[in-house]
Coordinates of C-alpha atoms in Angstrom, one line a residue:
X1 CA 1.3 -2.2 -14.5
X2 CA 4.7 -1.8 -13.0
X3 CA 5.8 -2.1 -9.4
X4 CA 8.2 0.6 -8.2
X5 CA 9.8 -0.6 -5.1
X6 CA 11.2 2.0 -2.8
X7 CA 12.7 -0.6 -0.5
X8 CA 12.2 -4.0 1.0
X9 CA 13.9 -6.1 3.6
X10 CA 13.5 -8.1 6.8
X11 CA 12.2 -5.3 8.9
X12 CA 9.2 -6.3 11.0
X13 CA 9.1 -8.4 14.2
X14 CA 5.9 -10.4 13.7
X15 CA 5.1 -10.4 17.4
X16 CA 5.2 -6.6 17.3
X17 CA 3.3 -6.2 14.0
X18 CA 0.5 -8.5 15.0
X19 CA -0.9 -8.0 18.5
X20 CA -2.8 -11.3 18.2
X21 CA 0.4 -13.1 17.4
X22 CA 0.6 -16.8 18.3
X23 CA 4.0 -18.5 17.7
X24 CA 2.7 -22.0 16.9
X25 CA 0.1 -20.6 14.5
X26 CA 2.7 -18.4 12.9
X27 CA 5.1 -21.3 12.4
X28 CA 2.4 -23.3 10.7
X29 CA 1.7 -20.3 8.4
X30 CA 5.4 -19.6 7.7
X31 CA 5.8 -23.1 6.1
X32 CA 3.2 -22.0 3.5
X33 CA 4.7 -18.6 2.7
X34 CA 6.6 -17.9 -0.6
X35 CA 10.3 -18.1 -0.4
X36 CA 11.8 -14.8 0.9
X37 CA 8.8 -13.5 2.7
X38 CA 10.2 -14.4 6.1
X39 CA 13.8 -14.3 7.4
X40 CA 14.1 -17.0 10.1
X41 CA 17.6 -16.2 11.1
X42 CA 16.4 -12.8 12.5
X43 CA 12.7 -13.7 13.0
X44 CA 11.6 -10.8 10.8
X45 CA 9.0 -10.5 8.1
X46 CA 10.2 -9.2 4.8
X47 CA 8.1 -6.2 4.0
X48 CA 8.3 -3.8 1.0
X49 CA 7.1 -0.3 0.3
X50 CA 6.1 0.2 -3.3
X51 CA 4.2 2.3 -5.8
X52 CA 2.2 0.9 -8.6
X53 CA 2.3 2.6 -12.1
X54 CA -0.7 1.9 -14.4
X55 CA -0.7 2.8 -18.0
X56 CA -4.2 2.9 -19.4
X57 CA -4.7 4.6 -22.7
X58 CA -3.4 8.1 -22.3
X59 CA -3.6 7.9 -18.6
X60 CA -0.4 7.5 -16.5
X61 CA -1.5 6.6 -13.0
X62 CA 0.4 6.2 -9.7
X63 CA -1.2 4.2 -6.9
X64 CA 0.3 5.5 -3.6
X65 CA 3.7 7.2 -3.5
X66 CA 5.8 5.6 -0.7
X67 CA 7.9 7.4 1.8
X68 CA 9.7 10.0 -0.2
X69 CA 13.3 11.3 0.2
X70 CA 14.6 13.7 2.8
X71 CA 11.5 13.8 5.0
X72 CA 11.6 13.8 8.8
X73 CA 9.8 10.7 10.2
X74 CA 9.6 9.0 13.5
X75 CA 10.4 5.6 12.1
X76 CA 14.2 5.4 11.7
X77 CA 14.3 3.5 8.4
X78 CA 11.9 6.1 6.9
X79 CA 13.6 9.1 8.4
X80 CA 15.4 11.4 5.8
X81 CA 15.4 8.6 3.3
X82 CA 17.7 8.8 0.2
X83 CA 16.4 6.0 -1.9
X84 CA 16.7 5.3 -5.7
X85 CA 13.0 5.6 -6.3
X86 CA 13.4 8.5 -8.7
X87 CA 15.9 6.5 -10.8
X88 CA 13.5 3.5 -10.9
X89 CA 10.7 5.8 -11.8
X90 CA 12.8 7.3 -14.7
X91 CA 13.6 3.8 -15.9
X92 CA 9.9 3.3 -16.7
X93 CA 10.2 6.0 -19.3
X94 CA 7.8 8.3 -17.5
X95 CA 8.6 11.7 -16.0
X96 CA 7.3 13.7 -13.1
X97 CA 5.4 15.8 -15.7
X98 CA 3.9 12.8 -17.6
X99 CA 1.8 11.5 -14.7
X100 CA -1.8 12.3 -15.2
X101 CA -3.3 10.9 -11.9
X102 CA -2.0 10.1 -8.4
X103 CA -4.3 7.9 -6.4
X104 CA -4.1 7.6 -2.6
X105 CA -5.4 4.4 -0.9
X106 CA -5.0 6.1 2.5
X107 CA -2.8 8.6 4.3
X108 CA -0.2 6.8 6.3
X109 CA 3.3 8.3 5.9
X110 CA 4.6 5.4 3.8
X111 CA 2.0 5.9 1.2
X112 CA 2.1 9.7 0.6
X113 CA 5.8 10.6 0.5
X114 CA 6.5 11.2 -3.2
X115 CA 3.4 13.4 -3.5
X116 CA 5.8 16.2 -2.9
X117 CA 9.5 17.1 -3.4
X118 CA 11.7 19.7 -1.8
X119 CA 11.6 23.1 -3.6
X120 CA 13.9 25.4 -1.7
X121 CA 12.6 25.6 1.9
X122 CA 9.1 24.2 1.0
X123 CA 7.5 21.0 -0.3
X124 CA 6.0 21.3 -3.8
X125 CA 3.9 18.8 -5.8
X126 CA 6.1 16.2 -7.5
X127 CA 3.6 15.7 -10.3
X128 CA 2.4 19.1 -11.4
X129 CA 0.2 18.0 -14.2
X130 CA -1.6 15.3 -12.3
X131 CA -4.9 15.2 -10.5
X132 CA -4.4 13.8 -7.0
X133 CA -7.3 11.6 -6.0
X134 CA -7.7 11.8 -2.2
X135 CA -10.2 9.6 -0.1
X136 CA -12.3 12.3 1.5
X137 CA -13.1 10.4 4.7
X138 CA -9.5 9.5 5.3
X139 CA -8.4 13.0 4.6
X140 CA -10.8 14.4 7.1
X141 CA -9.7 11.9 9.8
X142 CA -6.0 12.5 9.3
X143 CA -6.4 16.2 9.1
X144 CA -8.1 16.2 12.5
X145 CA -5.7 13.6 13.9
X146 CA -2.6 15.7 13.0
X147 CA -4.2 18.8 14.4
X148 CA -5.1 17.3 17.8
X149 CA -1.9 15.2 18.1
X150 CA -3.3 11.7 17.6
X151 CA -0.8 11.2 14.8
X152 CA 2.9 11.8 15.4
X153 CA 4.7 10.5 12.2
X154 CA 7.0 13.4 11.7
X155 CA 4.6 15.6 9.8
X156 CA 3.7 13.6 6.7
X157 CA 0.3 15.3 6.4
X158 CA 1.9 18.7 6.5
X159 CA 4.7 18.0 4.0
X160 CA 3.1 15.5 1.7
X161 CA -0.7 16.0 1.7
X162 CA -1.6 19.6 2.6
X163 CA 0.7 21.1 -0.1
X164 CA -1.3 19.3 -2.7
X165 CA -4.5 20.8 -1.5
X166 CA -3.0 24.2 -1.2
X167 CA -1.8 23.9 -4.9
X168 CA -5.4 23.1 -6.0
X169 CA -4.4 19.7 -7.4
X170 CA -6.6 17.5 -5.0
X171 CA -9.9 16.0 -6.0
X172 CA -11.7 14.2 -3.2
X173 CA -13.2 10.7 -3.6
X174 CA -16.6 10.7 -2.0
X175 CA -19.2 8.5 -3.6
X176 CA -17.7 8.0 -7.0
X177 CA -17.8 4.6 -8.5
X178 CA -14.9 5.1 -10.8
X179 CA -11.9 7.4 -11.0
X180 CA -9.0 8.1 -13.4
X181 CA -10.9 6.5 -16.2
X182 CA -10.4 2.9 -15.2
X183 CA -10.3 2.3 -11.5
X184 CA -13.4 1.1 -9.7
X185 CA -13.6 2.4 -6.1
X186 CA -14.2 0.0 -3.2
X187 CA -14.5 0.9 0.4
X188 CA -11.9 -0.9 2.6
X189 CA -12.1 0.7 6.1
X190 CA -10.3 -0.6 9.1
X191 CA -6.6 -0.1 8.7
X192 CA -7.6 3.5 8.4
X193 CA -11.2 4.9 8.6
X194 CA -11.4 5.8 4.9
X195 CA -9.0 3.4 3.2
X196 CA -10.0 2.5 -0.3
X197 CA -9.2 -0.3 -2.8
X198 CA -9.1 0.1 -6.5
X199 CA -10.2 -2.6 -9.0
X200 CA -9.6 -2.6 -12.7
X201 CA -10.4 -4.9 -15.6
X202 CA -8.6 -5.5 -18.9
X203 CA -9.4 -8.1 -21.5
X204 CA -11.5 -10.0 -19.1
X205 CA -8.9 -10.2 -16.3
X206 CA -9.2 -8.3 -13.0
X207 CA -6.7 -6.8 -10.7
X208 CA -7.0 -4.9 -7.4
X209 CA -4.8 -2.5 -5.5
X210 CA -5.4 -3.7 -2.1
X211 CA -3.6 -1.1 0.0
X212 CA -2.9 -2.3 3.5
X213 CA -5.6 -4.9 4.1
X214 CA -2.5 -7.1 4.4
X215 CA 1.1 -6.2 5.4
X216 CA 2.4 -9.6 4.8
X217 CA 1.2 -12.8 3.1
X218 CA 1.1 -14.3 6.6
X219 CA -2.3 -12.6 7.1
X220 CA -3.8 -14.7 4.3
X221 CA -3.2 -17.7 6.5
X222 CA -4.0 -15.8 9.7
X223 CA -6.7 -13.4 8.6
X224 CA -7.8 -12.7 12.1
X225 CA -4.5 -10.9 12.8
X226 CA -4.8 -7.1 12.4
X227 CA -1.6 -5.1 12.5
X228 CA -0.6 -2.8 15.3
X229 CA -1.3 0.1 12.9
X230 CA -4.9 -0.7 12.2
X231 CA -7.0 2.1 13.5
X232 CA -10.5 0.4 13.5
X233 CA -9.9 -3.1 14.5
X234 CA -13.3 -4.6 13.9
X235 CA -13.6 -3.0 10.5
X236 CA -10.2 -4.2 9.5
X237 CA -11.2 -7.8 10.3
X238 CA -14.5 -7.5 8.4
X239 CA -12.8 -5.9 5.4
X240 CA -10.1 -8.6 5.2
X241 CA -12.7 -11.3 5.4
X242 CA -14.8 -9.8 2.6
X243 CA -11.7 -9.1 0.5
X244 CA -10.4 -12.6 0.7
X245 CA -13.7 -14.0 -0.5
X246 CA -14.0 -11.6 -3.4
X247 CA -10.4 -12.0 -4.5
X248 CA -10.6 -15.8 -4.5
X249 CA -13.9 -15.7 -6.4
X250 CA -12.8 -13.3 -9.1
X251 CA -9.2 -14.6 -9.5
X252 CA -8.0 -11.0 -9.4
X253 CA -4.3 -10.2 -9.4
X254 CA -3.8 -8.8 -5.9
X255 CA -1.4 -5.9 -5.8
X256 CA -0.7 -4.7 -2.2
X257 CA 1.7 -2.1 -1.1
X258 CA 3.9 -4.2 1.2
X259 CA 4.4 -7.8 -0.1
X260 CA 7.9 -9.0 -0.6
X261 CA 8.9 -10.2 -4.2
X262 CA 7.3 -10.8 -6.5
X263 CA 5.1 -8.2 -4.7
X264 CA 1.7 -9.5 -6.1
X265 CA -0.2 -12.7 -6.6
X266 CA -3.5 -14.6 -6.3
X267 CA -5.6 -15.6 -3.4
X268 CA -6.9 -19.2 -3.8
X269 CA -9.5 -21.1 -1.7
X270 CA -7.8 -23.7 0.4
X271 CA -9.0 -26.3 2.9
X272 CA -10.4 -24.3 5.8
X273 CA -9.3 -20.9 4.4
X274 CA -7.2 -19.3 1.7
X275 CA -3.7 -19.6 0.3
X276 CA -1.4 -17.3 -1.7
X277 CA -0.1 -18.0 -5.2
X278 CA 2.8 -15.7 -6.2
X279 CA 2.4 -14.1 -9.7
X280 CA 5.9 -15.2 -10.8
X281 CA 7.7 -18.5 -10.8
X282 CA 10.4 -19.4 -8.4
X283 CA 8.7 -18.3 -5.2
X284 CA 6.7 -21.3 -4.4
X285 CA 9.1 -23.0 -2.0
X286 CA 8.7 -22.7 1.7
X287 CA 10.3 -19.8 3.4
X288 CA 13.8 -20.3 4.5

């Protein structure tokens, strides 16, 4: 598994990101965060946008596809991006033609962007030989939300999702238990109505692509904090609670979309709750 980071930086005001924000609770949590996950000088959480590449036998699988380049978005840092994601992708040794599966956890704009690339005056599938696995419930919700104006993210559904359907490359995840030959499907509603997680196992070890159950490690210490972007607040809380329990019990490597370096780690039971153990050395000191 390889993390392909599109960007990361001190971008999110915690008081904006978490409507239930409490400063004293936050300061207690910050002392437990890995180094580099919070920038105290600017009071910003360090947040990443990343894609996960999985090599499993002959399968070459991407989990989510970031923001993409050159796309009009309402969030300034995502608008008409020109990142080095293609160069990082090429450095893995894979090509746009070698990817066999593209898996969506949900349909927010920062997860679908590299589904397509500019081809003249239109957007064409980036991975022409891949099956794109789309959560059907999420697809239906976002399709309706873009048509009736509930979503105004600059047109990500039109430029990064609909072209895949039009090209006949989409397969919808409904009640399947496994996709792409190795990924176990788990419902994770709340952040979006049809968000999914994907679990995998290799040589007795487990890992999970946890999508946006968390935007920052601070939510492991403050699990009752949803983000401002969570569509179904009650479901988001219930999903996070259940996920924390399962991740701690299984010892799975947790691979979210938005954690700062090293971008993944383990959830451990701790007194009165849970803690986060980074998956690489050098990140265990307090933030600062």
